[in-house]
Coordinates of C-alpha atoms and ligand atoms in Angstrom, one line a residue:
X1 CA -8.4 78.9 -180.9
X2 CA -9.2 79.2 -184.8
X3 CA -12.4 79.6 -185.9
X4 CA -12.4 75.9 -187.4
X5 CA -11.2 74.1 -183.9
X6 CA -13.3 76.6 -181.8
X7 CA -16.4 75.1 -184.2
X8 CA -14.9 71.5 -183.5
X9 CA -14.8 71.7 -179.5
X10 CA -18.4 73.4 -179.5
X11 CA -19.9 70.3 -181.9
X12 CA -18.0 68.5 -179.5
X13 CA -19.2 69.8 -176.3
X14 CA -23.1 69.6 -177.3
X15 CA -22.7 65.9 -178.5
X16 CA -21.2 64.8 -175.1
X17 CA -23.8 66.5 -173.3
X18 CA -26.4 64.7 -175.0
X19 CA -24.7 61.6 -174.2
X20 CA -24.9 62.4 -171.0
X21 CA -28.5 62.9 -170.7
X22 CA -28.8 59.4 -173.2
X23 CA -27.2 58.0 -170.1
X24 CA -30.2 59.3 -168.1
X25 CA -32.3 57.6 -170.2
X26 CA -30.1 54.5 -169.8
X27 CA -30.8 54.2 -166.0
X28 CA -34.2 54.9 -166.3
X29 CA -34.4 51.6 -168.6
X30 CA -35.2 53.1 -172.2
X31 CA -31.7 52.5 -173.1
X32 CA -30.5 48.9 -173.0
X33 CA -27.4 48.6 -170.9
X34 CA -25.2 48.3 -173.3
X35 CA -26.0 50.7 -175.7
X36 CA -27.1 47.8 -178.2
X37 CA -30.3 48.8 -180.0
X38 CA -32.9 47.2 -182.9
X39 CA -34.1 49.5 -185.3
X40 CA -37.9 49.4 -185.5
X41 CA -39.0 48.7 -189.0
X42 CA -41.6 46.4 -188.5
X43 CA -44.3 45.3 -186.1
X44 CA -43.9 42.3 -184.9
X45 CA -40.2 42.4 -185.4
X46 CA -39.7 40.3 -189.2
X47 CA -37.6 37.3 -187.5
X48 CA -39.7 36.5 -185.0
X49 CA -42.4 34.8 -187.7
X50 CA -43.6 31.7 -186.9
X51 CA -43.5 29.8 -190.6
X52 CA -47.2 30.1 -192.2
X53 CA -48.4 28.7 -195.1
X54 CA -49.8 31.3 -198.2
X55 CA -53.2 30.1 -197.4
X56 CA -53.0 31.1 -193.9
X57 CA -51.7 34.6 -194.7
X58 CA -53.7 35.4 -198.3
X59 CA -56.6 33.3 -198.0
X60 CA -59.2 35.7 -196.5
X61 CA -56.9 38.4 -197.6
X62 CA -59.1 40.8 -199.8
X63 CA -57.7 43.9 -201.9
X64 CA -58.3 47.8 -200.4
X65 CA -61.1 49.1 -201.8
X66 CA -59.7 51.6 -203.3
X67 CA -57.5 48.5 -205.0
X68 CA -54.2 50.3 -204.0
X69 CA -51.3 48.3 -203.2
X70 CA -47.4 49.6 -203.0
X71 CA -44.9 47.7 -204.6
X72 CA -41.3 46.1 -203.7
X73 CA -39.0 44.2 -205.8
X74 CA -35.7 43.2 -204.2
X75 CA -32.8 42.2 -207.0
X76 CA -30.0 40.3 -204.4
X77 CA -27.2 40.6 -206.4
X78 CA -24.1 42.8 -205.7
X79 CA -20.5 43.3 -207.1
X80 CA -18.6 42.5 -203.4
X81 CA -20.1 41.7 -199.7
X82 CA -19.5 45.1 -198.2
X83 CA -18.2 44.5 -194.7
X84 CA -20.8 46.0 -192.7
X85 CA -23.7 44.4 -194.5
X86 CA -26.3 41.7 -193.2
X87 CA -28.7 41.0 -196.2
X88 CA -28.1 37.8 -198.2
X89 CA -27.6 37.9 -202.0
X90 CA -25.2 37.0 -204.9
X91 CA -22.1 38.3 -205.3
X92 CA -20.0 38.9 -208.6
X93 CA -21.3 38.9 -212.3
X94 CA -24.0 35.5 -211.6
X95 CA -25.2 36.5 -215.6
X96 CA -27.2 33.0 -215.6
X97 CA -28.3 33.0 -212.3
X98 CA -29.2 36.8 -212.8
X99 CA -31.6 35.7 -216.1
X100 CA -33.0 32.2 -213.8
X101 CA -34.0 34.7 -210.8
X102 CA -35.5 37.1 -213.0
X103 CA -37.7 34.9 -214.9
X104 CA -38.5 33.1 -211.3
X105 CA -40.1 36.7 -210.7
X106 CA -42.0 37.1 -213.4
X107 CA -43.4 33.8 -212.1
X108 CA -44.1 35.0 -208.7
X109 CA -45.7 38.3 -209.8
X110 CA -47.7 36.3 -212.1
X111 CA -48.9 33.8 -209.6
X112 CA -49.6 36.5 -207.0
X113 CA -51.9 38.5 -209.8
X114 CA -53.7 35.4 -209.8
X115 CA -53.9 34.3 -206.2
X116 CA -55.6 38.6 -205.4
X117 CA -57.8 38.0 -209.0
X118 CA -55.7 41.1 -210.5
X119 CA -55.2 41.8 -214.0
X120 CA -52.5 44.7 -213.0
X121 CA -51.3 46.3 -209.0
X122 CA -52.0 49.4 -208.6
X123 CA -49.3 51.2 -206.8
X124 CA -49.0 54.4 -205.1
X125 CA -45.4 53.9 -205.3
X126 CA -42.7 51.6 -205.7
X127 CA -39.4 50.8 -204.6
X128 CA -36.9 48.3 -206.1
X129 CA -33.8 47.6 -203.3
X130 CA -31.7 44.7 -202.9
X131 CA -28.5 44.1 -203.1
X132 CA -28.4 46.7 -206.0
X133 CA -31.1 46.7 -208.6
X134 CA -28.4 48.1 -210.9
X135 CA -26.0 45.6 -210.9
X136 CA -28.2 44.3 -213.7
X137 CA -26.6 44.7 -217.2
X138 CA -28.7 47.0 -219.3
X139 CA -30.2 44.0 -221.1
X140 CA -31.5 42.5 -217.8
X141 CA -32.7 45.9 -216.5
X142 CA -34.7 46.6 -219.3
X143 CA -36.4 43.0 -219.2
X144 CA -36.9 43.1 -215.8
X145 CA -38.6 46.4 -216.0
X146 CA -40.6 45.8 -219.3
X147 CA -42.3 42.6 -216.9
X148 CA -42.3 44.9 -214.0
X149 CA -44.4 47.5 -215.2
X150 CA -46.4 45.7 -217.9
X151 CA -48.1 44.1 -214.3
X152 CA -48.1 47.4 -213.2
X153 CA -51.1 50.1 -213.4
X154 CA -48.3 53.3 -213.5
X155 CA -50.8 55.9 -213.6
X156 CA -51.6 55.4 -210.1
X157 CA -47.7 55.6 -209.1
X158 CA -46.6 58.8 -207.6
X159 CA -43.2 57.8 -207.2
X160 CA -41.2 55.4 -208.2
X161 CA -37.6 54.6 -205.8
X162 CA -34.7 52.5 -206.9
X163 CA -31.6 51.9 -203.7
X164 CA -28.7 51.7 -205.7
X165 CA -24.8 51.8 -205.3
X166 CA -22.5 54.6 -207.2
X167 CA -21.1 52.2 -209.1
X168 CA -23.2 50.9 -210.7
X169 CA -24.4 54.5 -212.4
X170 CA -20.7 55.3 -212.7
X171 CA -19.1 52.6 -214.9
X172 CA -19.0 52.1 -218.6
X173 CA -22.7 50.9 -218.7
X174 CA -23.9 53.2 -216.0
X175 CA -25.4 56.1 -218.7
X176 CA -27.9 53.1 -220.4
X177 CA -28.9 52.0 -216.8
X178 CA -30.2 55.6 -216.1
X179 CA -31.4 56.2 -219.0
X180 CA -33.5 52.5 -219.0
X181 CA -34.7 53.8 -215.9
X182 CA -35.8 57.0 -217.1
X183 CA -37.5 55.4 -219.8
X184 CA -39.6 53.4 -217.4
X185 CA -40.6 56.1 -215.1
X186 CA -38.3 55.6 -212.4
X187 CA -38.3 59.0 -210.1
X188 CA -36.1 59.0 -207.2
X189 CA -32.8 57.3 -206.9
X190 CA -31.0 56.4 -203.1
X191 CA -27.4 56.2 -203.5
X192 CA -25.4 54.3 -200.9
X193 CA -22.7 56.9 -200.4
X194 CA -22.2 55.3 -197.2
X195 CA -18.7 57.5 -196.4
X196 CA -17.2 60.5 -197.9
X197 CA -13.8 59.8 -196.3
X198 CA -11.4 57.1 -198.5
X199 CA -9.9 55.3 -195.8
X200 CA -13.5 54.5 -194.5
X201 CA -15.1 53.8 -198.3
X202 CA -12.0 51.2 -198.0
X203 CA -12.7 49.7 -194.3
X204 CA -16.1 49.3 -195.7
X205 CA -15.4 47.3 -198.8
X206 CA -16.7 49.6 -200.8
X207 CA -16.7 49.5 -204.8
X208 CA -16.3 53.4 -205.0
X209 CA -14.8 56.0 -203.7
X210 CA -16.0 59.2 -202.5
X211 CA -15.5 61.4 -205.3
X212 CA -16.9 58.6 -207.8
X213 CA -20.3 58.7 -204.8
X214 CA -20.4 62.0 -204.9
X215 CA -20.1 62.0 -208.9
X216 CA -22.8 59.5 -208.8
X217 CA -25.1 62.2 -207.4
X218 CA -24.4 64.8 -209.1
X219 CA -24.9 62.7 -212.4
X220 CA -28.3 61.3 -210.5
X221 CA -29.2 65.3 -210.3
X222 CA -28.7 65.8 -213.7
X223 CA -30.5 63.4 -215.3
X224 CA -33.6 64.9 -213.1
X225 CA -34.1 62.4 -210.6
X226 CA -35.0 62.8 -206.7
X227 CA -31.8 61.5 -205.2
X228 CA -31.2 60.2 -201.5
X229 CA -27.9 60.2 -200.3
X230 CA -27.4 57.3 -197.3
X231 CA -25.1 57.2 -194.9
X232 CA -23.3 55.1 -191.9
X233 CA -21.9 56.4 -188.7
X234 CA -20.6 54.0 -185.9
X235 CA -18.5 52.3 -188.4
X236 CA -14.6 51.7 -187.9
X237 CA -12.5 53.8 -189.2
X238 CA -14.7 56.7 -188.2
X239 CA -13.6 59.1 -185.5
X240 CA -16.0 62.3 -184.1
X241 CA -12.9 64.5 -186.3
X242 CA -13.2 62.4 -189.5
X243 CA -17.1 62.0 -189.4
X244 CA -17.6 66.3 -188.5
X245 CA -15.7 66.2 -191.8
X246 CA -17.5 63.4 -193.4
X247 CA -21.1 65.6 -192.3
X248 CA -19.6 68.9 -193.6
X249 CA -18.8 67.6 -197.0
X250 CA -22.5 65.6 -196.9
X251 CA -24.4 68.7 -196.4
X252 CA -23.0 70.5 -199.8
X253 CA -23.9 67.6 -201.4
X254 CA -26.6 68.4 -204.3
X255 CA -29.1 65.7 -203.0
X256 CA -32.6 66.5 -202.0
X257 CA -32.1 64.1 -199.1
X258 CA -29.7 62.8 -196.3
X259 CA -30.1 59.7 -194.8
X260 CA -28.4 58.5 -191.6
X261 CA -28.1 54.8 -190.4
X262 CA -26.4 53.8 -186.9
X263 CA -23.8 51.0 -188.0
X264 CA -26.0 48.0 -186.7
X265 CA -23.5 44.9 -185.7
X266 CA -25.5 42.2 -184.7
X267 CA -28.0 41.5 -187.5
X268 CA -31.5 41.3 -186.8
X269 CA -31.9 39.7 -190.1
X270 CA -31.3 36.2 -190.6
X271 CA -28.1 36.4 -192.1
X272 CA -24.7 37.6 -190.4
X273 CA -22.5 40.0 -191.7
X274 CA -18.5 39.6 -191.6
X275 CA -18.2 43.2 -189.2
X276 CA -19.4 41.2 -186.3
X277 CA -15.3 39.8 -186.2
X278 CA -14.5 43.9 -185.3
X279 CA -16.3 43.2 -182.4
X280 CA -14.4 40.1 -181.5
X281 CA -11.2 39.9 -183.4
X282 CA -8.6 42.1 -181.8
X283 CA -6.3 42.8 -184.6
X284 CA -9.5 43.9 -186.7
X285 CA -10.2 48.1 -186.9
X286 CA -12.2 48.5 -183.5
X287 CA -16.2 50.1 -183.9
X288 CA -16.7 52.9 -182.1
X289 CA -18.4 52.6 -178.9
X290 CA -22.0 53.7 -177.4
X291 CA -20.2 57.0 -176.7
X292 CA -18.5 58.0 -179.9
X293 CA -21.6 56.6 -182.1
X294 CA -24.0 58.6 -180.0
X295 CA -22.0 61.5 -180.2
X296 CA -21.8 61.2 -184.4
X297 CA -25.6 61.0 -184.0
X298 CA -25.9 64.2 -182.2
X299 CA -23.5 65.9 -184.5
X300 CA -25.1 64.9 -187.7
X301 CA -28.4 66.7 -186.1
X302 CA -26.4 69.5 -185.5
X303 CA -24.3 69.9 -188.5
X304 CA -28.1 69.0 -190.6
X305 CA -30.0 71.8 -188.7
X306 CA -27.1 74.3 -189.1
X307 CA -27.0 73.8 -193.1
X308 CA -31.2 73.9 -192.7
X309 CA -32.1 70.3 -193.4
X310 CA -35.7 68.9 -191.5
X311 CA -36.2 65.7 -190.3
X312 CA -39.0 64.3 -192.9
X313 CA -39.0 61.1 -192.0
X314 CA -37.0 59.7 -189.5
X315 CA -33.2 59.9 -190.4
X316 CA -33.9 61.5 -193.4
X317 CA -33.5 64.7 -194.2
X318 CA -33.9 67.4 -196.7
X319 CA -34.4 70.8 -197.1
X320 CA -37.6 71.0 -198.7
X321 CA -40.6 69.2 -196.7
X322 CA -42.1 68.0 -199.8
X323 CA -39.6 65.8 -200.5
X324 CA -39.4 62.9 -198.8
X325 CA -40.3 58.7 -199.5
X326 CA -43.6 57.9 -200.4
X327 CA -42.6 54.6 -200.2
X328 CA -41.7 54.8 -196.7
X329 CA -44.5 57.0 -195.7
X330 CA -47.3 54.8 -197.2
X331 CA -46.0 51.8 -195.5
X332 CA -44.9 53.1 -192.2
X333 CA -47.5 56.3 -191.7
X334 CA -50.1 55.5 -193.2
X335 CA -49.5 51.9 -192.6
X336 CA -50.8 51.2 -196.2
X337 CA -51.0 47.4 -197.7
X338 CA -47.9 46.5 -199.6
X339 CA -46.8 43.4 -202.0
X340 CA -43.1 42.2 -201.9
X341 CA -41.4 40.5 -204.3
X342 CA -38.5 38.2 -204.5
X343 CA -36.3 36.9 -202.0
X344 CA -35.7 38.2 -198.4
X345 CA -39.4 40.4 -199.6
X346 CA -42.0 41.4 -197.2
X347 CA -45.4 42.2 -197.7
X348 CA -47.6 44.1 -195.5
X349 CA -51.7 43.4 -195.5
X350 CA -53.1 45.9 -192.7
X351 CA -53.5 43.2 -189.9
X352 CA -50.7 40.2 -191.4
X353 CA -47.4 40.4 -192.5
X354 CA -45.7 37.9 -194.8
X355 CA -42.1 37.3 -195.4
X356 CA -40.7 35.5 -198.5
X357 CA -38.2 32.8 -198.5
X358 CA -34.5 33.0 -197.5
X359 CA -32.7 31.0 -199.9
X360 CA -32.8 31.0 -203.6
X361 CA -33.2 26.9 -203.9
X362 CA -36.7 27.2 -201.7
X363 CA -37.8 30.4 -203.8
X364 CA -37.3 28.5 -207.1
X365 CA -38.9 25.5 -205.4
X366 CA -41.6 27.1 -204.6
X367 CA -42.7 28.9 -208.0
X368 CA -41.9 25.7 -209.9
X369 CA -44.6 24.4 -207.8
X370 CA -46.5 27.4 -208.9
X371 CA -46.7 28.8 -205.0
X372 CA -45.7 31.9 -203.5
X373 CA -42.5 32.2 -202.1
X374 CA -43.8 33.1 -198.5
X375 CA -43.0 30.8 -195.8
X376 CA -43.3 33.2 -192.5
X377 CA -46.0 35.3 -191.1
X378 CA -47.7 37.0 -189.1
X379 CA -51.3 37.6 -188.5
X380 CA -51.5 40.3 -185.4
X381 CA -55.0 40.3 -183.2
X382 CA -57.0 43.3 -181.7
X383 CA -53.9 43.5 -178.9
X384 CA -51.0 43.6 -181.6
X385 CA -52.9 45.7 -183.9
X386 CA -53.1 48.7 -181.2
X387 CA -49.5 48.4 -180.7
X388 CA -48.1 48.2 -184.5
X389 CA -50.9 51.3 -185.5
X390 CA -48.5 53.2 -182.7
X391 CA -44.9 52.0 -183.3
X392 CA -44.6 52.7 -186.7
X393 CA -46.0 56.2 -187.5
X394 CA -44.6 57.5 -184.4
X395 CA -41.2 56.2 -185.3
X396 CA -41.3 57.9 -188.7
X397 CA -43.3 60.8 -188.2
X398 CA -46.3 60.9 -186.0
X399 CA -49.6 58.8 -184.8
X400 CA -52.8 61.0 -186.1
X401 CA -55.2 60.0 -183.7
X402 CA -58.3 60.1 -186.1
X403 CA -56.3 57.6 -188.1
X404 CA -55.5 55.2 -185.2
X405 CA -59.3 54.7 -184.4
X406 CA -60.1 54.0 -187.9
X407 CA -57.1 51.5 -188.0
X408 CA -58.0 50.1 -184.3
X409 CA -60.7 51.0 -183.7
X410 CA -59.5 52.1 -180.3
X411 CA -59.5 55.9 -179.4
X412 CA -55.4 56.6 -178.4
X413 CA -56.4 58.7 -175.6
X414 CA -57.8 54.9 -174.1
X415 CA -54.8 53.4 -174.8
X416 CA -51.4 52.7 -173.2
X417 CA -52.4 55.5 -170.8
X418 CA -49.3 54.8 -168.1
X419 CA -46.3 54.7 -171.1
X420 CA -47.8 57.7 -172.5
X421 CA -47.8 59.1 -169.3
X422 CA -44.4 58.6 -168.9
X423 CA -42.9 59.5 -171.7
X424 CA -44.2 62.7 -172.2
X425 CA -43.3 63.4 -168.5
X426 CA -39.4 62.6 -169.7
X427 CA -39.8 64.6 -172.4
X428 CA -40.0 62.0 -175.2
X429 CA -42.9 62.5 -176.4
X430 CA -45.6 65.4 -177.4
X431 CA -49.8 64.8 -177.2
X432 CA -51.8 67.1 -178.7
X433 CA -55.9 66.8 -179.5
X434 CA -54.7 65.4 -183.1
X435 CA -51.3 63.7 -183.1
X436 CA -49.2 62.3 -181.2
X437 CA -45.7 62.1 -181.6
X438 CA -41.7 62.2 -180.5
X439 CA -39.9 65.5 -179.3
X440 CA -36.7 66.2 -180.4
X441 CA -34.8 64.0 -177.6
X442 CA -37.9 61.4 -178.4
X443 CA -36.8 61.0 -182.1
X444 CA -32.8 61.3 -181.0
X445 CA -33.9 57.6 -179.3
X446 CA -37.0 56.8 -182.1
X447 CA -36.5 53.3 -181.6
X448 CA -36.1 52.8 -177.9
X449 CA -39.3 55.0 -177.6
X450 CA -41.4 52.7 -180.3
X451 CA -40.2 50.0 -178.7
X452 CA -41.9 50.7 -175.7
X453 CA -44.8 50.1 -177.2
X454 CA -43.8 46.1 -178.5
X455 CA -45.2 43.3 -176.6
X456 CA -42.8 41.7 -174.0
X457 CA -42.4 38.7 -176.0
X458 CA -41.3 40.8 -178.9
X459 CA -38.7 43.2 -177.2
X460 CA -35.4 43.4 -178.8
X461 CA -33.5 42.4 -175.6
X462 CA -34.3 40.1 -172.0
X463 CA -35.2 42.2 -169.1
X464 CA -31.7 41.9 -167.8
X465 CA -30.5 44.2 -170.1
X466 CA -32.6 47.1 -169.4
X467 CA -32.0 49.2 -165.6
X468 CA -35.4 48.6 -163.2
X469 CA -36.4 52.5 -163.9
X470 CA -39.8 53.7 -165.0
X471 CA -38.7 53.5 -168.5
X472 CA -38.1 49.9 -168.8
X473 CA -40.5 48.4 -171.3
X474 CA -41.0 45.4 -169.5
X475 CA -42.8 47.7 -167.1
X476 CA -46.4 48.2 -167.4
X477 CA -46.4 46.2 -170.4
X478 CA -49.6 43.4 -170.1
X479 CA -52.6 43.6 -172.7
X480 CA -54.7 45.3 -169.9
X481 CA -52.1 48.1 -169.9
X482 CA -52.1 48.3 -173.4
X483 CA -55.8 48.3 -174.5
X484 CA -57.9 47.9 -170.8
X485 CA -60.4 45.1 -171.1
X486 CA -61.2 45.8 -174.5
Ligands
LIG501 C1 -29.9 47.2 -198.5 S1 -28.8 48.5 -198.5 C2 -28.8 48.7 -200.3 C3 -28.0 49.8 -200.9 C4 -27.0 49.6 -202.0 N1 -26.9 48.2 -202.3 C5 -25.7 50.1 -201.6 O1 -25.0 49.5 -200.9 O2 -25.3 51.2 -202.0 C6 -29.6 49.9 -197.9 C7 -28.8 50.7 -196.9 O3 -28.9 50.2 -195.7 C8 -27.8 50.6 -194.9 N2 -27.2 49.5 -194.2 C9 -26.9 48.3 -194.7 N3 -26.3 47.5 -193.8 C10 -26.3 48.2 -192.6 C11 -25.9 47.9 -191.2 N4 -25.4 46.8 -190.9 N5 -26.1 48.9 -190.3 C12 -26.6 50.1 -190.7 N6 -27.0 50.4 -191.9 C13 -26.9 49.5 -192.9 C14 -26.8 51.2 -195.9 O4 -26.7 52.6 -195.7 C15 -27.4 50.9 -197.2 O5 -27.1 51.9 -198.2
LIG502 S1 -24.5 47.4 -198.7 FE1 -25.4 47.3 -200.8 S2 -23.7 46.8 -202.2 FE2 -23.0 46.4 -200.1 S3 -23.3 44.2 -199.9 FE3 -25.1 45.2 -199.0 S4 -26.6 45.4 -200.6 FE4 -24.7 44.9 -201.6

């Protein structure tokens, strides 16, 4: 064997063993049955809001006192519908409706400054996703991020994130869209590489190929900014050969950071993307199955630690451990209040979450009425409070325990005693006197771990999906499990 296929069968072999112990897992209930999963970003899960009205949500809502509040501005406006993606937006050059939305969100930010008796937010960070924030023109960029940060106290902003795609920092206007952002203290730049293999970039319905993505970075590097690289594995098209190659070619890449998202079919969102019809249409590219996906999962781990990349935050990676989202890690670890802006947007108030509107007609409806655009929510008691203070941090990083009786004011070792129990004693996760968190099988299956901390009536999946074994998160799962008699 040469050295290259001798490389290949050992990736290989190490991948399929970890499916096999995933499979443990499976019977024992952590897995649902049919491999499906939810990625745990928020807590309650976003779509199961009841509607709420901005009173209900804002009302008694009062600023941190140390007045800091992270910022997110989504821009839902793309060139073409890539196949794999869920989230609603414009597609095409939309110049007019482009100028109506962003004026619409001057509005809203204007109105909210109002409503929290702000002059100016003060962020920590910010991040500006979509769609693709770049698919502005230059023009529009620039107003939009003249109104942005002229709301905007920028001194307190460590870091400033835009998501964006390759092209849209690679064609004739892409130079002025960097620069612009320069100019306005943008800092770190995620590039949705997505693939470095053509025939996937294609399958994908992409705007760029790989060498034009991985052009995109290198220009992102030179110009000075942090750049995130993200990727998809699961996705047709990709085979354990093609995506061993896809990860070798990733990890020369000159990004500071990796990041690695498991194809996700089904939306969770409200909105349905067009991949669904590979699962159903039999002349369509098939996705690859629980297997094959797992297996990419496990070789992107390997192929990361082998080229010396740590796991920051979960599925990001980089080779430095001061480099990782601020963004991410305000919201999620320290579970920091955040304001969203724009459609689709969520904002997260320690104990509430609001979610803006879905469709541009109620979102312009709403401002012209000089409202906010939020129309569901969540406001999350004593109960949900001790579960969200544990899902998130340990999904991304860890739970510090001194933080979680400041947040709960419940002391961890009190809570969820029985779970706890039984995930460390699978292995899944670590306890110390100050933290706890995942172990490295633990954050192979971060989700399906947090999850077993959601309430029943939020699980991702009925109880018929899950095997009766001790890990089944119906199991042990009423408020007296979770917080005693509190
Ligand atoms: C909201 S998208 C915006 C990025 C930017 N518009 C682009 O496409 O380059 C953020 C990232 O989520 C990931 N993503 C989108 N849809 C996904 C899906 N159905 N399953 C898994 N990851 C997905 C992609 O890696 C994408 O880059
Ligand atoms: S993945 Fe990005 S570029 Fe593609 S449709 Fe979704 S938001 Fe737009």
């Amino acid at each position: 064997m040469s050295e290259k296929q001798d490389r290949y069968a050992h990736l290989l072999a190490k991948a399929e063993e970890k499916f096999n112990i995933v499979q443990e897992l499976q019977q024992k209930g952590l897995v649902c049955l049919d491999g499906d999963f939810v990625p745990s970003v928020h807590y309650p899960p976003i779509t199961q809001y009841p509607e709420v009205t901005q009173d209900f949500i804002l009302g008694d809502y009062t600023v941190p006192a140390d007045g800091k509040i992270d910022v997110y501005v989504h821009i839902p406006f793309c060139e073409k519908r890539c196949l794999f993606c869920h989230y609603p937006g414009k597609l095409g050059r939309q110049q007019e409706e482009k100028d109506k939305y962003l004026s619409y969100l001057k509005k809203e930010m204007d109105i909210y400054l109002d409503v929290l008796g702000l002059e100016k937010i003060k962020p920590r960070s910010i991040l500006l996703g979509g769609g693709t924030p770049t698919y502005l023109t230059p023009e529009q960029l620039e107003y939009f991020l003249k109104f942005l940060t002229d709301r905007i106290d920028m001194s307190s902003c460590a870091q400033f994130n835009v998501d964006l795609d390759p092209n849209s920092i690679m064609d004739e206007d892409g130079q002025r869209r960097m620069e612009i952002m320069k100019e306005y203290g943008v800092t770190r730049l995620t590039i949705g590489v997505q693939s470095l293999n053509d025939e996937v970039l294609k399958l994908m319905n992409r705007a760029h190929d790989a060498d034009r993505a991985v052009r995109a970075v290198e220009r992102s590097m030179d110009m000075g900014f942090e750049v995130n690289a993200e990727f998809i594995y699961g996705h047709p098209g990709q085979t354990l050969e093609n995506w061993i190659e896809v990860m070798d070619k990733a990890v020369t890449l000159p990004a500071h950071e990796l990041q690695f998202y498991r194809l996700k079919v089904q939306a969770y969102g409200d909105g349905q993307g067009a991949i669904i019809n590979n699962r159903t249409n039999r002349s369509a590219v098939p996705i690859p199955d629980f297997k094959e996906t797992m297996m990419m999962k496990q070789i992107s781990y390997d192929i990361l630690e082998e080229s010396g990349y740590h796991e920051n935050l979960r599925r990001v990676f980089s080779k430095q451990r001061k480099i990782f989202s601020h963004y991410a890690y305000n919201q999620c670890c320290n579970l920091y209040d955040q304001i969203g802006f724009g459609l689709t947007a969520f904002s997260s108030y320690r104990d509430r979450f609001a979610l803006n509107t879905q469709s541009f007609e109620e979102y312009y409806a709403k401002i012209d009425n000089n409202m906010l655009p939020v129309n569901r929510g969540y406001k999350r008691d004593k109960e949900q409070q001790a579960r969200w203070a544990i899902i998130l941090p340990i999904k991304n990083r860890d739970v510090r325990k001194a933080d979680y009786r400041r947040i709960t004011g419940f002391e961890f070792d009190d809570v969820f005693k029985k779970k706890v129990e039984r995930l460390k004693r699978n292995g899944l996760i670590y306890e110390d006197e100050r933290t706890v968190g995942l172990t490295p099988l633990g954050k192979f299956l971060a989700d399906e771990v947090a999850e077993e901390f959601n309430s029943v009536e939020f699980l991702p999946f009925p109880r018929s999906n899950y095997a009766e074994g001790e890990l089944n998160p119906y199991l042990n799962n009423t408020t007296e499990d979770a917080i005693g008699d509190a």
